Amino acid sequence: MAGGRRNLSRSGSGRPPQPFFNSHDDAGKSKVGVNGEGFIAPKHIPVPSLPHDSSIVFEVIMFVYTVTATFLQFLHLYRSVWWLSQSYTRYSINFYLIDPYLVGFIGTILARRFVYTGLCRILIVWCPPSAWPIVQQLLRLLLLGIVLTCLIWCAYPIMQNHPIVNIFYLCYPISVYFILFGLSVSPFFDVMSQPASAIVDETKGKMIGKPVHSCSMSPQTIREEVDFLKADFNNRMKQILFSSVLNAYYAGFVPCCFAQSFLYYDVYWATQHLTFVWLGCFTMYLVHCYPIKYYDTLHQAALHLGKWAKIEGRSCHLPSHVWADSTLWHQGALVKHCKELYKAEGISNAAEPGNPTHNRFYAIFNNPSVLLCSLGGFQLSLVVLQIVILVRASEWYQVISLALLLFANYYTLFKLARDYLVCFRVYKVEELLQDKESGG
């Protein structure tokens, strides 16, 4: 993907390192640096295409998972002793104690994205591409009206039977939503409410659409691309955190808030169930919103961005240049910026020396397999912990609860392990190839 000649100059003349690429000449076009030597462009090895759940498949999985988690929490609260001969019920749950309006309220919240995604899949078949943005927005507004109507219809009888503080528990996530997303409707229905296409506008120097890397040799374009990717990554993380907390809140916390005062249940087990549901939703959203192709896009941008290391002991007079934002610097270059001395450590260096955002971006995404390994280790620890608790469980409802939650965690662990192994092997080969090109 990366073109250009790769000849590294190793001159022993003692003169200061020269930048290998200046982004603009007198005519506003790109050109090679002063001596035309030392140019090594980052070489990318694209990761192979791996199966990834579509939006409708993911929403089906998440809907089934959260509905199952809600049912299990009601099982923890209202389980019966139907097996006893003196028992007055034939069911494992005392259904008559469960408020049907509360179930309807929770179900409406949990099913909104599943219904929206399914309708989008149906409507997009016959809708013209030019009219789809308008139809999609109308569909969101229509579903928003239906959802709000259902929630109000369910909340009214709940208000008559419970204190006002419990109603606050029902509506609390709404205030958090407005703080995070404002008046935008799309995040309520779409977990990745991003535009459908992406390009880099070289003439205007701006990023448009969803994340797609372009191997630009313009330092300004590289920094703008990194800023766009950083903002997109943060927006996805905000949606992941909100969605996972929202699902766990209504599936695990709300049923406990509306339990009858005379009801006795295992608070520790209900809290543990709530925690496991949140962690399960969190890792499922992570895998869906950050697929391996997305990590690869961030990785390629990080290679072009590069990294600067601050050199301590400025008393030693080393030959250096003044850092310029229109210059692309080669590995090992020494520059001065804000009265500090920095050394270029990346293959290509367009980052601003001392910029903490650029440093974090490069540190995290220079090798995404480290991040995937951490996520895989966390998911493996979660699965092992649940297995240990399952082995030690003595009650029938505890065995059923943990066994069902483990199925989803196994699936997430498989995808994280697969992505890590692929990234590790690809980026290892890419690093060896890059070292060979640079003569390291």
Coordinates of C-alpha atoms in Angstrom, one line a residue:
M1 CA 0.0 0.0 0.0
A2 CA 2.9 2.3 0.6
G3 CA 4.8 3.4 -2.4
G4 CA 8.1 5.2 -3.0
R5 CA 11.7 4.3 -3.0
R6 CA 13.2 3.1 0.3
N7 CA 17.0 3.9 0.4
L8 CA 18.3 4.9 3.8
S9 CA 21.3 7.2 3.7
R10 CA 24.0 6.5 6.3
S11 CA 26.3 9.4 5.9
G12 CA 29.2 9.9 8.3
S13 CA 29.6 13.6 7.5
G14 CA 28.4 14.7 11.0
R15 CA 25.8 17.1 9.6
P16 CA 22.4 17.3 11.2
P17 CA 19.7 14.9 10.0
Q18 CA 17.6 16.3 7.2
P19 CA 13.9 16.0 6.9
F20 CA 13.0 13.6 4.1
F21 CA 9.8 15.1 3.1
N22 CA 8.4 18.7 3.0
S23 CA 4.7 18.8 2.5
H24 CA 4.5 21.8 0.3
D25 CA 6.8 23.6 -2.2
D26 CA 6.4 27.1 -3.7
A27 CA 3.5 25.9 -5.9
G28 CA 1.7 24.2 -2.9
K29 CA 2.6 20.7 -4.1
S30 CA 4.4 17.9 -2.2
K31 CA 8.1 17.4 -2.7
V32 CA 11.0 15.4 -1.3
G33 CA 13.4 17.0 1.1
V34 CA 16.7 18.8 0.7
N35 CA 18.8 16.0 -0.5
G36 CA 16.1 13.5 -1.5
E37 CA 17.7 10.9 0.7
G38 CA 16.5 9.0 3.8
F39 CA 13.0 8.4 2.5
I40 CA 11.3 5.4 4.0
A41 CA 7.6 5.2 3.8
P42 CA 5.7 3.0 6.2
K43 CA 4.9 -0.3 4.6
H44 CA 1.4 -1.8 5.4
I45 CA 0.4 -5.4 5.4
P46 CA -3.4 -5.5 5.4
V47 CA -5.0 -7.9 7.8
P48 CA -7.1 -10.6 6.2
S49 CA -10.9 -10.3 6.1
L50 CA -12.4 -12.1 9.0
P51 CA -16.1 -12.8 9.6
H52 CA -17.8 -10.0 11.5
D53 CA -21.4 -9.9 12.7
S54 CA -23.6 -7.6 10.8
S55 CA -25.7 -5.0 12.6
I56 CA -28.8 -7.1 12.5
V57 CA -27.1 -10.2 13.8
F58 CA -25.4 -8.3 16.6
E59 CA -28.7 -6.7 17.6
V60 CA -30.4 -10.1 17.7
I61 CA -27.6 -11.5 19.9
M62 CA -27.7 -8.5 22.2
F63 CA -31.5 -8.5 22.5
V64 CA -31.5 -12.2 23.3
Y65 CA -28.7 -11.7 25.8
T66 CA -30.3 -8.8 27.7
V67 CA -33.7 -10.4 27.7
T68 CA -32.2 -13.6 29.1
A69 CA -30.3 -11.6 31.7
T70 CA -33.6 -9.8 32.7
F71 CA -35.4 -13.1 33.0
L72 CA -32.6 -14.5 35.2
Q73 CA -32.7 -11.5 37.5
F74 CA -36.4 -12.0 37.9
L75 CA -35.6 -15.7 38.6
H76 CA -33.2 -14.6 41.4
L77 CA -35.9 -12.4 42.9
Y78 CA -39.1 -14.5 42.5
R79 CA -38.0 -18.1 42.4
S80 CA -40.3 -20.6 44.0
V81 CA -40.1 -24.0 45.5
W82 CA -42.3 -25.8 43.0
W83 CA -40.8 -29.2 43.6
L84 CA -42.2 -29.5 47.2
S85 CA -45.4 -31.4 47.5
Q86 CA -46.9 -28.6 49.7
S87 CA -46.0 -25.9 47.0
Y88 CA -49.0 -23.9 45.8
T89 CA -47.4 -23.3 42.3
R90 CA -46.3 -25.4 39.5
Y91 CA -43.9 -22.8 38.1
S92 CA -40.3 -22.0 39.0
I93 CA -41.1 -18.3 39.3
N94 CA -43.9 -16.6 41.2
F95 CA -45.2 -14.7 38.1
Y96 CA -48.0 -13.0 40.0
L97 CA -45.5 -10.9 42.0
I98 CA -43.9 -9.5 38.8
D99 CA -45.3 -6.1 37.6
P100 CA -46.2 -6.7 33.9
Y101 CA -46.0 -2.9 33.2
L102 CA -42.4 -3.0 34.5
V103 CA -41.6 -5.9 32.2
G104 CA -43.1 -3.9 29.3
F105 CA -41.1 -0.8 30.2
I106 CA -37.8 -2.8 30.3
G107 CA -38.7 -4.8 27.1
T108 CA -39.3 -1.6 25.2
I109 CA -35.9 -0.2 26.1
L110 CA -34.1 -3.4 25.3
A111 CA -35.9 -4.0 22.0
R112 CA -35.6 -0.5 20.4
R113 CA -32.4 -1.1 18.5
F114 CA -33.4 -4.6 17.4
V115 CA -36.7 -3.3 15.9
Y116 CA -34.9 -0.3 14.3
T117 CA -32.2 -2.4 12.7
G118 CA -34.7 -4.9 11.4
L119 CA -36.9 -2.2 9.9
C120 CA -33.8 -0.6 8.3
R121 CA -32.8 -3.9 6.7
I122 CA -36.3 -4.2 5.2
L123 CA -36.7 -0.6 4.1
I124 CA -33.3 -0.3 2.5
V125 CA -34.2 -3.0 0.0
W126 CA -36.7 -0.8 -1.9
C127 CA -35.7 2.7 -0.9
P128 CA -33.6 4.6 -3.4
P129 CA -30.0 5.4 -2.2
S130 CA -30.6 9.1 -2.6
A131 CA -33.7 9.1 -0.4
W132 CA -32.3 6.8 2.2
P133 CA -31.0 9.5 4.7
I134 CA -34.4 11.1 4.8
V135 CA -36.2 7.8 5.2
Q136 CA -33.8 6.8 7.9
Q137 CA -34.3 10.0 9.8
L138 CA -38.1 9.7 9.5
L139 CA -38.0 6.1 10.7
R140 CA -36.0 7.2 13.8
L141 CA -38.5 9.9 14.6
L142 CA -41.4 7.6 14.1
L143 CA -39.9 4.9 16.3
L144 CA -39.0 7.5 18.9
G145 CA -42.6 8.5 19.1
I146 CA -43.7 4.9 19.4
V147 CA -41.1 4.1 22.1
L148 CA -42.0 7.2 24.2
T149 CA -45.7 6.4 23.9
C150 CA -45.1 2.8 25.1
L151 CA -42.8 4.0 28.0
I152 CA -45.4 6.6 29.2
W153 CA -48.2 4.0 28.9
C154 CA -46.2 1.6 31.1
A155 CA -44.9 4.2 33.5
Y156 CA -48.3 5.6 34.4
P157 CA -49.6 2.5 36.3
I158 CA -46.1 2.0 37.8
M159 CA -46.3 5.5 39.3
Q160 CA -49.6 4.6 41.0
N161 CA -48.1 1.6 42.8
H162 CA -44.6 2.8 43.7
P163 CA -43.1 5.8 45.4
I164 CA -41.8 8.7 43.3
V165 CA -38.1 7.8 44.0
N166 CA -38.6 4.6 42.0
I167 CA -39.9 6.6 39.1
F168 CA -36.6 8.5 39.2
Y169 CA -34.8 5.2 38.9
L170 CA -36.7 4.5 35.7
C171 CA -35.9 7.9 34.1
Y172 CA -32.4 8.4 35.4
P173 CA -30.6 7.1 32.2
I174 CA -32.5 9.7 30.1
S175 CA -30.7 12.6 31.8
V176 CA -27.4 10.8 31.2
Y177 CA -28.3 10.4 27.6
F178 CA -28.9 14.1 27.1
I179 CA -25.6 14.9 28.8
L180 CA -23.6 12.6 26.5
F181 CA -25.5 13.0 23.2
G182 CA -27.6 16.1 23.5
L183 CA -30.7 16.1 21.4
S184 CA -29.4 13.7 18.8
V185 CA -31.8 10.8 18.1
S186 CA -29.5 8.5 16.2
P187 CA -27.4 7.3 19.2
F188 CA -30.6 6.0 20.8
F189 CA -31.2 3.6 17.9
D190 CA -27.8 3.0 16.3
V191 CA -24.8 1.9 18.2
M192 CA -22.5 3.2 15.4
S193 CA -24.3 6.2 14.1
Q194 CA -21.6 7.2 11.7
P195 CA -21.8 8.3 8.0
A196 CA -21.7 5.4 5.5
S197 CA -18.6 6.4 3.5
A198 CA -15.2 7.9 4.1
I199 CA -12.6 9.9 2.1
V200 CA -9.8 12.3 2.8
D201 CA -10.4 15.6 1.1
E202 CA -6.9 16.7 0.1
T203 CA -8.0 20.0 -1.4
K204 CA -9.8 21.1 1.8
G205 CA -7.6 19.1 4.2
K206 CA -10.5 17.6 6.1
M207 CA -11.7 14.1 6.9
I208 CA -15.1 13.1 5.7
G209 CA -17.1 10.0 6.7
K210 CA -16.2 6.8 8.5
P211 CA -12.6 5.9 9.3
V212 CA -10.6 4.9 6.2
H213 CA -6.8 5.4 6.1
S214 CA -5.1 7.2 3.2
C215 CA -1.3 6.9 2.9
S216 CA -0.9 10.6 2.6
M217 CA 2.6 12.3 2.6
S218 CA 1.2 15.6 3.8
P219 CA 2.0 16.0 7.5
Q220 CA -1.1 18.3 8.0
T221 CA -3.3 15.6 6.4
I222 CA -1.8 12.9 8.6
R223 CA -2.5 14.9 11.8
E224 CA -6.0 15.7 10.7
E225 CA -6.6 12.1 9.9
V226 CA -5.4 11.1 13.4
D227 CA -7.6 13.7 15.0
F228 CA -10.6 12.3 13.1
L229 CA -9.7 8.8 14.1
K230 CA -9.2 9.8 17.7
A231 CA -12.6 11.5 17.8
D232 CA -14.3 8.5 16.2
F233 CA -12.6 6.1 18.6
N234 CA -13.8 8.2 21.6
N235 CA -17.3 8.5 20.2
R236 CA -17.5 4.8 19.9
M237 CA -16.2 4.2 23.4
K238 CA -18.8 6.7 24.7
Q239 CA -21.5 4.7 23.0
I240 CA -20.1 1.4 24.2
L241 CA -20.0 2.6 27.8
F242 CA -23.5 4.1 27.7
S243 CA -25.1 1.2 25.9
S244 CA -23.5 -1.5 28.2
V245 CA -24.5 0.4 31.4
L246 CA -28.0 1.1 30.0
N247 CA -28.6 -2.6 29.2
A248 CA -27.2 -3.8 32.6
Y249 CA -29.2 -1.0 34.4
Y250 CA -32.6 -2.1 33.0
A251 CA -31.8 -5.8 32.9
G252 CA -30.2 -6.2 36.4
F253 CA -30.8 -3.1 38.5
V254 CA -34.3 -1.9 37.8
P255 CA -36.0 -5.3 38.7
C256 CA -34.3 -5.1 42.1
C257 CA -35.5 -1.5 42.7
F258 CA -39.1 -2.5 42.1
A259 CA -39.1 -5.7 44.2
Q260 CA -41.7 -5.8 47.0
S261 CA -40.5 -4.7 50.4
F262 CA -41.5 -8.0 52.0
L263 CA -39.5 -10.0 49.4
Y264 CA -36.3 -11.7 50.6
Y265 CA -33.6 -12.4 48.0
D266 CA -29.9 -12.9 47.9
V267 CA -28.5 -9.3 47.4
Y268 CA -25.0 -10.5 46.8
W269 CA -26.0 -12.8 44.0
A270 CA -28.2 -10.2 42.4
T271 CA -25.4 -7.7 42.5
Q272 CA -23.0 -10.2 41.1
H273 CA -25.4 -11.0 38.2
L274 CA -25.7 -7.2 37.5
T275 CA -21.9 -6.9 37.3
F276 CA -21.5 -9.9 35.0
V277 CA -24.3 -8.6 32.7
W278 CA -22.5 -5.2 32.4
L279 CA -19.1 -6.8 31.8
G280 CA -20.6 -9.1 29.2
C281 CA -22.4 -6.3 27.4
F282 CA -19.2 -4.2 27.5
T283 CA -17.0 -6.8 25.9
M284 CA -19.6 -7.6 23.3
Y285 CA -19.9 -4.0 22.3
L286 CA -16.1 -3.7 22.2
V287 CA -15.8 -6.5 19.7
H288 CA -18.6 -5.2 17.6
C289 CA -17.6 -1.5 17.5
Y290 CA -13.9 -2.2 17.2
P291 CA -13.4 -4.9 14.5
I292 CA -10.0 -6.0 13.4
K293 CA -10.2 -3.8 10.3
Y294 CA -10.9 -0.8 12.4
Y295 CA -7.8 -1.5 14.5
D296 CA -5.8 -1.9 11.3
T297 CA -6.9 1.5 10.1
L298 CA -5.7 3.1 13.4
H299 CA -2.5 1.2 13.2
Q300 CA -1.7 2.4 9.7
A301 CA -2.4 6.0 10.8
A302 CA -0.1 5.6 13.8
L303 CA 2.8 4.5 11.6
H304 CA 2.5 7.6 9.5
L305 CA 2.1 9.8 12.6
G306 CA 5.2 8.6 14.4
K307 CA 6.6 9.5 17.8
W308 CA 9.0 11.9 19.4
A309 CA 11.1 11.1 22.4
K310 CA 12.2 14.0 24.6
I311 CA 16.0 14.1 25.1
E312 CA 17.1 15.2 28.6
G313 CA 20.4 17.0 29.3
R314 CA 20.0 19.9 26.8
S315 CA 23.5 21.2 27.8
C316 CA 25.0 18.9 25.2
H317 CA 25.0 20.9 21.9
L318 CA 23.6 18.4 19.3
P319 CA 23.0 19.5 15.7
S320 CA 19.2 19.8 15.2
H321 CA 16.5 21.6 13.3
V322 CA 13.6 23.7 14.4
W323 CA 10.4 21.6 14.1
A324 CA 8.1 22.7 11.3
D325 CA 4.5 21.5 11.0
S326 CA 4.9 21.3 7.2
T327 CA 7.8 18.8 7.3
L328 CA 7.7 15.1 7.5
W329 CA 10.7 13.9 9.5
H330 CA 12.7 10.7 9.2
Q331 CA 13.7 8.3 11.9
G332 CA 16.4 9.6 14.2
A333 CA 15.9 13.3 13.3
L334 CA 16.7 15.8 16.0
V335 CA 14.4 18.8 16.4
K336 CA 13.8 21.7 18.8
H337 CA 10.3 22.6 19.8
C338 CA 9.1 24.8 22.6
K339 CA 12.7 25.0 23.9
E340 CA 13.0 21.2 24.2
L341 CA 15.0 18.7 22.2
Y342 CA 13.3 15.7 20.6
K343 CA 14.3 12.7 18.6
A344 CA 12.1 11.0 16.0
E345 CA 11.5 7.4 16.8
G346 CA 8.9 6.5 14.2
I347 CA 9.5 5.5 10.6
S348 CA 7.5 8.5 9.5
N349 CA 7.0 11.4 11.9
A350 CA 4.3 14.0 11.4
A351 CA 3.3 14.3 15.1
E352 CA 3.9 17.4 17.1
P353 CA 6.7 16.9 19.6
G354 CA 5.4 16.9 23.2
N355 CA 1.8 16.5 22.1
P356 CA 0.3 14.0 24.6
T357 CA -2.6 13.1 22.3
H358 CA -0.3 12.1 19.5
N359 CA 1.9 10.2 22.0
R360 CA -1.0 8.2 23.3
F361 CA -2.4 7.5 19.9
Y362 CA 1.0 6.1 18.7
A363 CA 1.6 4.2 22.0
I364 CA -1.8 2.4 21.8
F365 CA -2.2 1.7 18.1
N366 CA 1.4 1.3 16.9
N367 CA 0.8 -2.4 17.8
P368 CA -2.9 -3.1 18.4
S369 CA -2.2 -6.7 19.2
V370 CA -1.1 -5.6 22.7
L371 CA -4.5 -4.0 23.3
L372 CA -6.3 -7.1 21.9
C373 CA -4.1 -9.3 24.1
S374 CA -5.2 -7.3 27.1
L375 CA -8.9 -7.5 26.2
G376 CA -8.6 -11.2 25.5
G377 CA -6.9 -11.7 28.9
F378 CA -9.6 -9.7 30.6
Q379 CA -12.3 -11.8 28.9
L380 CA -10.5 -15.0 29.7
S381 CA -10.4 -14.0 33.4
L382 CA -14.1 -13.2 33.3
V383 CA -14.9 -16.7 31.9
V384 CA -12.6 -18.4 34.4
L385 CA -14.1 -16.5 37.3
Q386 CA -17.6 -17.5 36.2
I387 CA -16.6 -21.1 35.8
V388 CA -15.1 -21.2 39.3
I389 CA -18.3 -19.7 40.8
L390 CA -20.4 -22.1 38.7
V391 CA -18.4 -25.1 40.2
R392 CA -19.0 -23.8 43.7
A393 CA -22.7 -22.9 43.2
S394 CA -25.1 -25.0 45.2
E395 CA -28.5 -23.6 44.2
W396 CA -30.3 -24.6 41.0
Y397 CA -31.0 -21.1 39.9
Q398 CA -27.4 -20.1 40.3
V399 CA -26.3 -22.9 38.0
I400 CA -28.8 -21.9 35.3
S401 CA -27.9 -18.2 35.6
L402 CA -24.1 -18.6 35.2
A403 CA -24.4 -21.3 32.5
L404 CA -26.5 -19.1 30.3
L405 CA -24.3 -16.1 30.7
L406 CA -21.2 -18.1 29.9
F407 CA -22.4 -18.9 26.4
A408 CA -22.2 -15.3 25.3
N409 CA -18.8 -14.9 27.0
Y410 CA -17.4 -17.9 25.2
Y411 CA -18.4 -16.4 21.9
T412 CA -16.8 -13.0 22.7
L413 CA -13.6 -14.8 23.9
F414 CA -13.4 -16.7 20.7
K415 CA -13.5 -13.6 18.6
L416 CA -11.0 -11.7 20.7
A417 CA -8.6 -14.6 20.6
R418 CA -9.0 -14.9 16.9
D419 CA -8.4 -11.2 16.3
Y420 CA -5.3 -11.2 18.5
L421 CA -3.7 -14.1 16.8
V422 CA -4.2 -12.6 13.4
C423 CA -3.0 -9.2 14.4
F424 CA 0.0 -10.6 16.2
R425 CA 1.2 -12.6 13.2
V426 CA 0.5 -9.9 10.7
Y427 CA 2.2 -7.1 12.6
K428 CA 5.1 -9.2 13.5
V429 CA 5.8 -9.8 9.8
E430 CA 5.2 -6.2 9.1
E431 CA 7.7 -5.1 11.7
L432 CA 10.3 -7.5 10.4
L433 CA 9.8 -6.3 6.9
Q434 CA 10.1 -2.7 8.0
D435 CA 13.3 -3.4 9.9
K436 CA 14.7 -5.0 6.8
E437 CA 13.8 -2.0 4.6
S438 CA 15.4 0.4 7.0
G439 CA 18.5 -1.8 7.4
G440 CA 17.9 -2.2 11.2

